[in-house]
Amino acid sequence: MKTSFVTFIIALGVFGIVNTELGVIGILPQISNQFQVSISQAGMLVSMFALIIAISGPFMILLFSGINRKKILAGVLAIFTIANLVSAFAPNYSVLLFSRILPAFLHPVYFSVAFSAAASSVPKEQSAKAVSRVFTGLTVGMVLGIPITSFIGDQFSLEAAFLFSAVINACTLIGIITWIPSMSVKEKLSYGKQLKILVKPQLWLNIAATCFILAALYSVYSYFAEYLRIVTNMNGKTISIMLILFGASGVFGNLQAAKLLSKSIVKTTIFYPLLLGIIYLLVFSAGNYTIPMILIIIAWGAVFTSGLIISQTWLTSEASEASEFGNSLFVSFANLGVTIGTASGGWFLSQMGIHQIVWSGVLFLMLALISIGVKIKLFDLKKVKV
């Protein structure tokens, strides 16, 4: 079985899981109407999901360490399939909320194992490229999952929207059972050995950089549509096209970032906050002009998605002794970064106006650069390819 096909199946699972997590954003008004709850209550389906991921990630991967990776991937997808089926036919809001809480605990397990499985399926020098393919599923899920789910909900029904996620997860489950070979863990690491990486100060500096990069990304991107509507004066249809354009360029950016990381992890990580900072300055200065903004969005999408694989590679470069546990730390602190960034962007928006939210992103990029710089200055990076 070609490794590219294996990573494609795993990436499809990532799409299904991300769509389960974020696709619900596009159908919150329908959920509010059908279950007679406020929009803020319906929003708990998103916020509770993210909070559980951030808190439970490392603990869940410790619990599942040592189990055959194929069984983990298949088991998680089976739970997600069932959860989406329950969501589709939930008789009330409480059942719907419960059907979201249970799979949220397993979300970081799939991601952690998926990254490790993709990286271990190829020679070490090709691992970044393999992981980038998995991130493609994340990109597509983040950018296209919401509009696709919203479209299905609008054109058909709320039930159909949830069934869409169920079908994606079920198809991936069948693919994993049918085509992916058994991936037994050669050496089960003790909980102590995995937790031992947490005493490394250099790991915490990498975690800080990752958290700040994700905060920088989402403090601006979370208000992407609002920025285009108010500052660039685009209508809803045009904004939807811009979201698709943003996602399409993100797939390209993912692949380019993987190539750069295979040459130099350190240089790529240092360069990234600077490049994203330039994008934000362009967004601020040219946000009023439609044509320049379209060109900026193409570049922004590519750079945005690159930040995911770059921050994941940077964090896990200090967790090679316990790769899956390291990946779980990435998933948890990335979600923490998203939460912090979204809150910060919202504060800038409410206090200074939508045009000023880019400065929230710039602030977090400066903090990320400081974390990266301190790490490089204080610790020997000879073991990382430079």
PDB file of C-alpha atoms in Angstrom, residues 224-244 287 290 293-294 297:
ATOM      1  CA  PHE A 224     -12.133  37.471   8.699  1.00  0.00           C
ATOM      2  CA  ALA A 225     -15.701  37.720   7.376  1.00  0.00           C
ATOM      3  CA  GLU A 226     -16.540  40.757   9.504  1.00  0.00           C
ATOM      4  CA  TYR A 227     -13.362  42.532   8.372  1.00  0.00           C
ATOM      5  CA  LEU A 228     -14.163  41.949   4.701  1.00  0.00           C
ATOM      6  CA  ARG A 229     -17.773  43.028   5.202  1.00  0.00           C
ATOM      7  CA  ILE A 230     -17.054  46.291   7.011  1.00  0.00           C
ATOM      8  CA  VAL A 231     -13.557  47.362   5.922  1.00  0.00           C
ATOM      9  CA  THR A 232     -13.384  45.948   2.377  1.00  0.00           C
ATOM     10  CA  ASN A 233     -17.157  46.368   1.848  1.00  0.00           C
ATOM     11  CA  MET A 234     -17.711  42.881   0.377  1.00  0.00           C
ATOM     12  CA  ASN A 235     -21.113  41.198   0.297  1.00  0.00           C
ATOM     13  CA  GLY A 236     -21.881  37.749   1.731  1.00  0.00           C
ATOM     14  CA  LYS A 237     -21.501  35.898  -1.575  1.00  0.00           C
ATOM     15  CA  THR A 238     -18.105  37.467  -2.265  1.00  0.00           C
ATOM     16  CA  ILE A 239     -16.926  36.701   1.263  1.00  0.00           C
ATOM     17  CA  SER A 240     -17.846  33.040   0.766  1.00  0.00           C
ATOM     18  CA  ILE A 241     -15.728  32.998  -2.387  1.00  0.00           C
ATOM     19  CA  MET A 242     -12.877  34.620  -0.457  1.00  0.00           C
ATOM     20  CA  LEU A 243     -13.085  31.873   2.189  1.00  0.00           C
ATOM     21  CA  ILE A 244     -12.765  29.221  -0.511  1.00  0.00           C
ATOM     22  CA  GLY A 287      -7.965  46.517   3.567  1.00  0.00           C
ATOM     23  CA  THR A 290     -10.965  45.176  -3.126  1.00  0.00           C
ATOM     24  CA  MET A 293      -7.223  42.646  -0.744  1.00  0.00           C
ATOM     25  CA  ILE A 294      -8.036  39.667  -2.968  1.00  0.00           C
ATOM     26  CA  ILE A 297      -6.048  36.936   0.828  1.00  0.00           C
TER      27      ILE A 297
END
